[in-house]
CSV table of C-alpha atoms in Angstrom, one decimal:
chain,number,residue,atom,x,y,z
A,1,MET,CA,-387.4,-143.1,-176.5
A,2,THR,CA,-385.6,-144.9,-178.3
A,3,GLY,CA,-381.2,-145.9,-178.6
A,4,ALA,CA,-379.3,-143.6,-180.8
A,5,THR,CA,-376.1,-143.9,-181.7
A,6,ALA,CA,-374.6,-140.3,-182.6
A,7,THR,CA,-375.4,-136.8,-181.4
A,8,GLY,CA,-377.6,-134.8,-183.0
A,9,THR,CA,-380.5,-137.8,-183.4
A,10,PRO,CA,-383.9,-136.7,-182.5
A,11,GLU,CA,-383.6,-139.6,-179.6
A,12,THR,CA,-379.9,-138.4,-178.8
A,13,ALA,CA,-381.6,-134.6,-178.7
A,14,GLY,CA,-384.2,-135.9,-176.4
A,15,TRP,CA,-382.2,-137.5,-173.9
A,16,GLY,CA,-380.2,-134.7,-174.1
A,17,ARG,CA,-383.2,-132.1,-172.7
A,18,THR,CA,-383.6,-135.2,-170.2
A,19,LEU,CA,-380.4,-134.8,-168.7
A,20,VAL,CA,-380.9,-131.1,-168.7
A,21,ALA,CA,-384.3,-131.3,-166.7
A,22,GLU,CA,-382.4,-133.9,-164.1
A,23,ALA,CA,-379.5,-131.9,-164.5
A,24,ALA,CA,-381.2,-128.5,-162.7
A,25,ARG,CA,-383.4,-130.4,-160.7
A,26,PHE,CA,-379.7,-131.5,-158.9
A,27,ALA,CA,-378.2,-127.9,-158.9
A,28,ALA,CA,-381.7,-126.1,-157.8
A,29,LEU,CA,-380.9,-129.0,-154.3
A,30,GLY,CA,-377.4,-127.5,-154.0
A,31,TRP,CA,-376.0,-130.9,-154.8
A,32,MET,CA,-374.0,-130.0,-158.4
A,33,ARG,CA,-372.2,-126.4,-157.2
A,34,GLY,CA,-369.7,-125.0,-159.5
A,35,THR,CA,-369.9,-126.9,-162.3
A,36,SER,CA,-369.6,-130.5,-159.6
A,37,GLY,CA,-371.0,-133.3,-161.1
A,38,ASN,CA,-372.1,-135.3,-163.4
A,39,LEU,CA,-375.4,-137.2,-165.3
A,40,SER,CA,-375.6,-139.9,-168.0
A,41,VAL,CA,-378.2,-141.9,-169.3
A,42,VAL,CA,-378.0,-144.8,-171.5
A,43,THR,CA,-378.6,-144.1,-175.3
A,44,GLY,CA,-377.4,-147.6,-176.6
A,45,ARG,CA,-376.2,-151.1,-175.6
A,46,ASP,CA,-374.6,-152.8,-178.5
A,47,PRO,CA,-372.4,-151.1,-178.5
A,48,LEU,CA,-372.3,-149.6,-175.7
A,49,ARG,CA,-373.1,-145.9,-175.4
A,50,LEU,CA,-373.8,-143.1,-172.7
A,51,LEU,CA,-375.0,-139.3,-172.7
A,52,VAL,CA,-373.2,-137.6,-170.2
A,53,THR,CA,-373.3,-134.1,-169.1
A,54,ALA,CA,-370.5,-131.9,-170.8
A,55,SER,CA,-367.7,-131.4,-168.4
A,56,GLY,CA,-366.7,-127.7,-166.9
A,57,LEU,CA,-370.5,-126.4,-166.7
A,58,ASP,CA,-372.5,-125.2,-164.5
A,59,LYS,CA,-374.8,-127.9,-164.7
A,60,GLY,CA,-378.1,-125.3,-163.6
A,61,GLU,CA,-377.2,-123.5,-166.9
A,62,LEU,CA,-377.2,-126.5,-169.4
A,63,GLY,CA,-378.6,-126.4,-172.6
A,64,PRO,CA,-379.6,-129.5,-174.5
A,65,LYS,CA,-376.3,-129.5,-177.1
A,66,ASP,CA,-374.1,-129.5,-173.3
A,67,THR,CA,-373.6,-133.2,-173.3
A,68,VAL,CA,-371.8,-135.7,-175.2
A,69,LEU,CA,-372.0,-139.3,-176.4
A,70,VAL,CA,-369.2,-141.7,-174.7
A,71,ASP,CA,-368.1,-145.2,-175.4
A,72,GLU,CA,-367.8,-148.1,-173.2
A,73,GLU,CA,-364.8,-146.9,-171.3
A,74,GLY,CA,-366.0,-143.2,-171.2
A,75,GLY,CA,-364.3,-141.9,-174.0
A,76,ALA,CA,-366.3,-139.1,-176.7
A,77,VAL,CA,-367.6,-141.0,-179.7
A,78,GLU,CA,-366.0,-140.0,-183.4
A,79,GLY,CA,-367.4,-137.9,-185.2
A,80,THR,CA,-370.2,-137.0,-182.7
A,81,ALA,CA,-371.3,-133.0,-182.5
A,82,ALA,CA,-370.4,-132.5,-179.0
A,83,ALA,CA,-370.3,-129.0,-177.5
A,84,GLY,CA,-368.2,-130.1,-175.3
A,85,LYS,CA,-366.1,-132.3,-174.1
A,86,PRO,CA,-366.6,-135.9,-170.9
A,87,SER,CA,-365.7,-135.4,-167.5
A,88,ALA,CA,-362.8,-138.2,-166.6
A,89,GLU,CA,-365.4,-139.8,-164.4
A,90,ALA,CA,-367.8,-140.4,-168.4
A,91,ALA,CA,-365.5,-143.8,-168.0
A,92,LEU,CA,-366.7,-144.7,-164.4
A,93,HIS,CA,-370.6,-144.0,-165.5
A,94,ALA,CA,-369.8,-146.5,-168.3
A,95,ARG,CA,-367.8,-149.4,-165.6
A,96,VAL,CA,-370.9,-148.5,-163.5
A,97,VAL,CA,-373.4,-149.4,-166.3
A,98,ARG,CA,-371.6,-152.3,-167.1
A,99,LEU,CA,-370.8,-153.4,-163.6
A,100,THR,CA,-374.8,-153.5,-162.8
A,101,GLY,CA,-376.9,-153.3,-166.0
A,102,ALA,CA,-378.3,-149.7,-165.1
A,103,GLY,CA,-379.5,-147.2,-167.7
A,104,ALA,CA,-378.7,-144.0,-166.0
A,105,VAL,CA,-376.1,-143.2,-163.4
A,106,VAL,CA,-376.2,-139.9,-161.3
A,107,HIS,CA,-373.3,-138.2,-159.4
A,108,VAL,CA,-373.6,-135.5,-157.3
A,109,HIS,CA,-371.1,-133.7,-154.6
A,110,THR,CA,-373.0,-133.1,-151.4
A,111,VAL,CA,-371.7,-132.3,-148.2
A,112,ALA,CA,-372.9,-135.3,-146.1
A,113,SER,CA,-371.5,-138.1,-148.7
A,114,VAL,CA,-368.5,-135.9,-148.4
A,115,ALA,CA,-368.9,-136.0,-144.3
A,116,MET,CA,-369.9,-139.4,-144.2
A,117,GLY,CA,-367.8,-140.8,-146.3
A,118,HIS,CA,-365.0,-139.3,-143.5
A,119,ARG,CA,-366.2,-140.4,-140.8
A,120,ARG,CA,-367.4,-144.0,-142.0
A,121,PRO,CA,-365.2,-145.3,-144.6
A,122,GLY,CA,-365.5,-149.1,-143.6
A,123,GLY,CA,-369.5,-148.3,-144.8
A,124,ILE,CA,-372.2,-146.4,-143.4
A,125,ALA,CA,-375.3,-148.9,-142.1
A,126,PHE,CA,-378.7,-148.1,-141.9
A,127,ARG,CA,-382.0,-149.8,-140.4
A,128,ASP,CA,-385.2,-149.6,-139.4
A,129,LEU,CA,-386.0,-146.8,-141.5
A,130,GLU,CA,-389.2,-146.3,-143.9
A,131,MET,CA,-386.9,-144.4,-146.2
A,132,LEU,CA,-384.8,-147.8,-147.5
A,133,LYS,CA,-387.8,-148.6,-149.2
A,134,GLY,CA,-387.4,-146.0,-152.0
A,135,ILE,CA,-384.3,-148.3,-152.4
A,136,GLY,CA,-385.9,-151.5,-152.9
A,137,ARG,CA,-384.7,-152.8,-149.4
A,138,ALA,CA,-386.8,-153.3,-146.2
A,139,ALA,CA,-387.9,-151.0,-143.5
A,140,HIS,CA,-387.2,-153.2,-140.9
A,141,ASP,CA,-385.4,-155.7,-139.1
A,142,GLU,CA,-382.7,-155.8,-142.0
A,143,GLU,CA,-379.3,-154.0,-142.0
A,144,VAL,CA,-378.3,-151.9,-144.8
A,145,VAL,CA,-375.2,-151.4,-145.6
A,146,LEU,CA,-374.0,-148.3,-148.1
A,147,PRO,CA,-370.4,-149.0,-149.5
A,148,VAL,CA,-367.8,-146.1,-149.3
A,149,ILE,CA,-364.7,-146.7,-151.5
A,150,ALA,CA,-361.7,-144.5,-151.2
A,151,ASN,CA,-360.8,-141.6,-153.3
A,152,SER,CA,-358.8,-141.8,-157.1
A,153,GLN,CA,-357.9,-139.7,-160.1
A,154,ASP,CA,-357.4,-142.7,-161.8
A,155,MET,CA,-360.7,-143.7,-162.7
A,156,ARG,CA,-359.3,-147.6,-163.8
A,157,THR,CA,-358.8,-147.7,-159.6
A,158,LEU,CA,-361.7,-145.7,-158.7
A,159,GLY,CA,-363.5,-148.1,-160.7
A,160,ASP,CA,-361.7,-151.3,-159.8
A,161,ARG,CA,-362.6,-149.9,-155.9
A,162,LEU,CA,-366.1,-149.8,-156.6
A,163,GLU,CA,-366.3,-153.2,-158.1
A,164,ALA,CA,-364.6,-154.4,-155.1
A,165,ALA,CA,-366.9,-153.1,-153.0
A,166,LEU,CA,-370.3,-153.2,-154.9
A,167,ASN,CA,-372.9,-154.2,-153.0
A,168,PRO,CA,-375.7,-155.6,-155.4
A,169,ARG,CA,-378.8,-154.8,-153.2
A,170,VAL,CA,-377.9,-151.1,-152.9
A,171,PRO,CA,-377.5,-148.8,-156.3
A,172,ALA,CA,-375.3,-146.5,-154.6
A,173,VAL,CA,-371.8,-145.7,-153.4
A,174,VAL,CA,-369.7,-143.2,-151.7
A,175,VAL,CA,-366.7,-142.2,-153.0
A,176,ALA,CA,-364.9,-140.4,-149.8
A,177,GLY,CA,-363.6,-136.6,-149.9
A,178,HIS,CA,-365.8,-136.9,-153.1
A,179,GLY,CA,-369.3,-137.4,-153.2
A,180,LEU,CA,-372.1,-139.9,-153.8
A,181,TYR,CA,-372.9,-141.9,-157.2
A,182,THR,CA,-376.4,-143.4,-157.4
A,183,TRP,CA,-377.4,-145.2,-160.3
A,184,GLY,CA,-381.2,-146.5,-161.7
A,185,THR,CA,-382.9,-148.8,-164.7
A,186,ASP,CA,-383.7,-144.9,-165.8
A,187,LEU,CA,-383.3,-141.5,-165.3
A,188,ARG,CA,-386.6,-141.1,-162.7
A,189,GLU,CA,-385.3,-143.8,-161.1
A,190,ALA,CA,-381.4,-143.0,-160.4
A,191,ARG,CA,-383.1,-139.8,-159.0
A,192,ARG,CA,-385.1,-141.2,-157.0
A,193,HIS,CA,-382.4,-143.3,-155.5
A,194,THR,CA,-380.0,-140.4,-155.3
A,195,GLU,CA,-382.7,-138.5,-153.3
A,196,VAL,CA,-383.4,-141.5,-151.1
A,197,VAL,CA,-379.7,-142.2,-150.0
A,198,GLU,CA,-379.3,-138.5,-149.2
A,199,TRP,CA,-381.9,-138.0,-147.0
A,200,LEU,CA,-380.1,-141.5,-145.4
A,201,LEU,CA,-376.6,-139.3,-145.1
A,202,GLU,CA,-378.0,-136.6,-144.0
A,203,LEU,CA,-380.1,-138.1,-140.9
A,204,GLU,CA,-377.1,-139.7,-140.2
A,205,LEU,CA,-374.7,-137.3,-140.0
A,206,ALA,CA,-377.9,-134.9,-138.4
A,207,GLN,CA,-377.4,-137.7,-136.0
A,208,GLU,CA,-373.7,-137.8,-135.2
A,209,ARG,CA,-373.6,-133.8,-134.7
A,210,GLY,CA,-376.4,-134.5,-131.8
A,211,ARG,CA,-374.2,-137.4,-130.3
């Protein structure tokens, strides 16, 4: 699919269907309960445009039109026929894209990410696990640190914290008391990174409970 510049174009409609399918997948896993979480995909780079899931909706029941086209600051693009409004967190999605060059961003509210964010505010270290290959790291003899940042309702402040903590070798960050952000070159890669990082967090949480 090629880039789009306005909601309702065939290209954006295609991205909307893809976002809905991915949201339903994560909701079925229990990672986007209630109306929590959001997904985005880059539809254009010059100027930067992202299609994001609309705010306040059950992510397991979205339709292809329940998406919003936003600009480089996360604001709804004027003149587009959005079915809802973007979450304030769309601004953080846009910030992640600008910082990393990602093509898609996933934000989920999982128990393991919230719990481990509280337990390891300085970062969560992993090593000697085959699953690390799923985020492009070595399975052995390498320590991989997943950054953890403090939460804020101010997306500029939260974005500054993310930028300061960003590990260019890890496509994810935990927001303490909030959830997990991951990204990738496209939605498929972002989904894989989300699944791998969540697995690592669940394992670490289970091991802590067993100690």
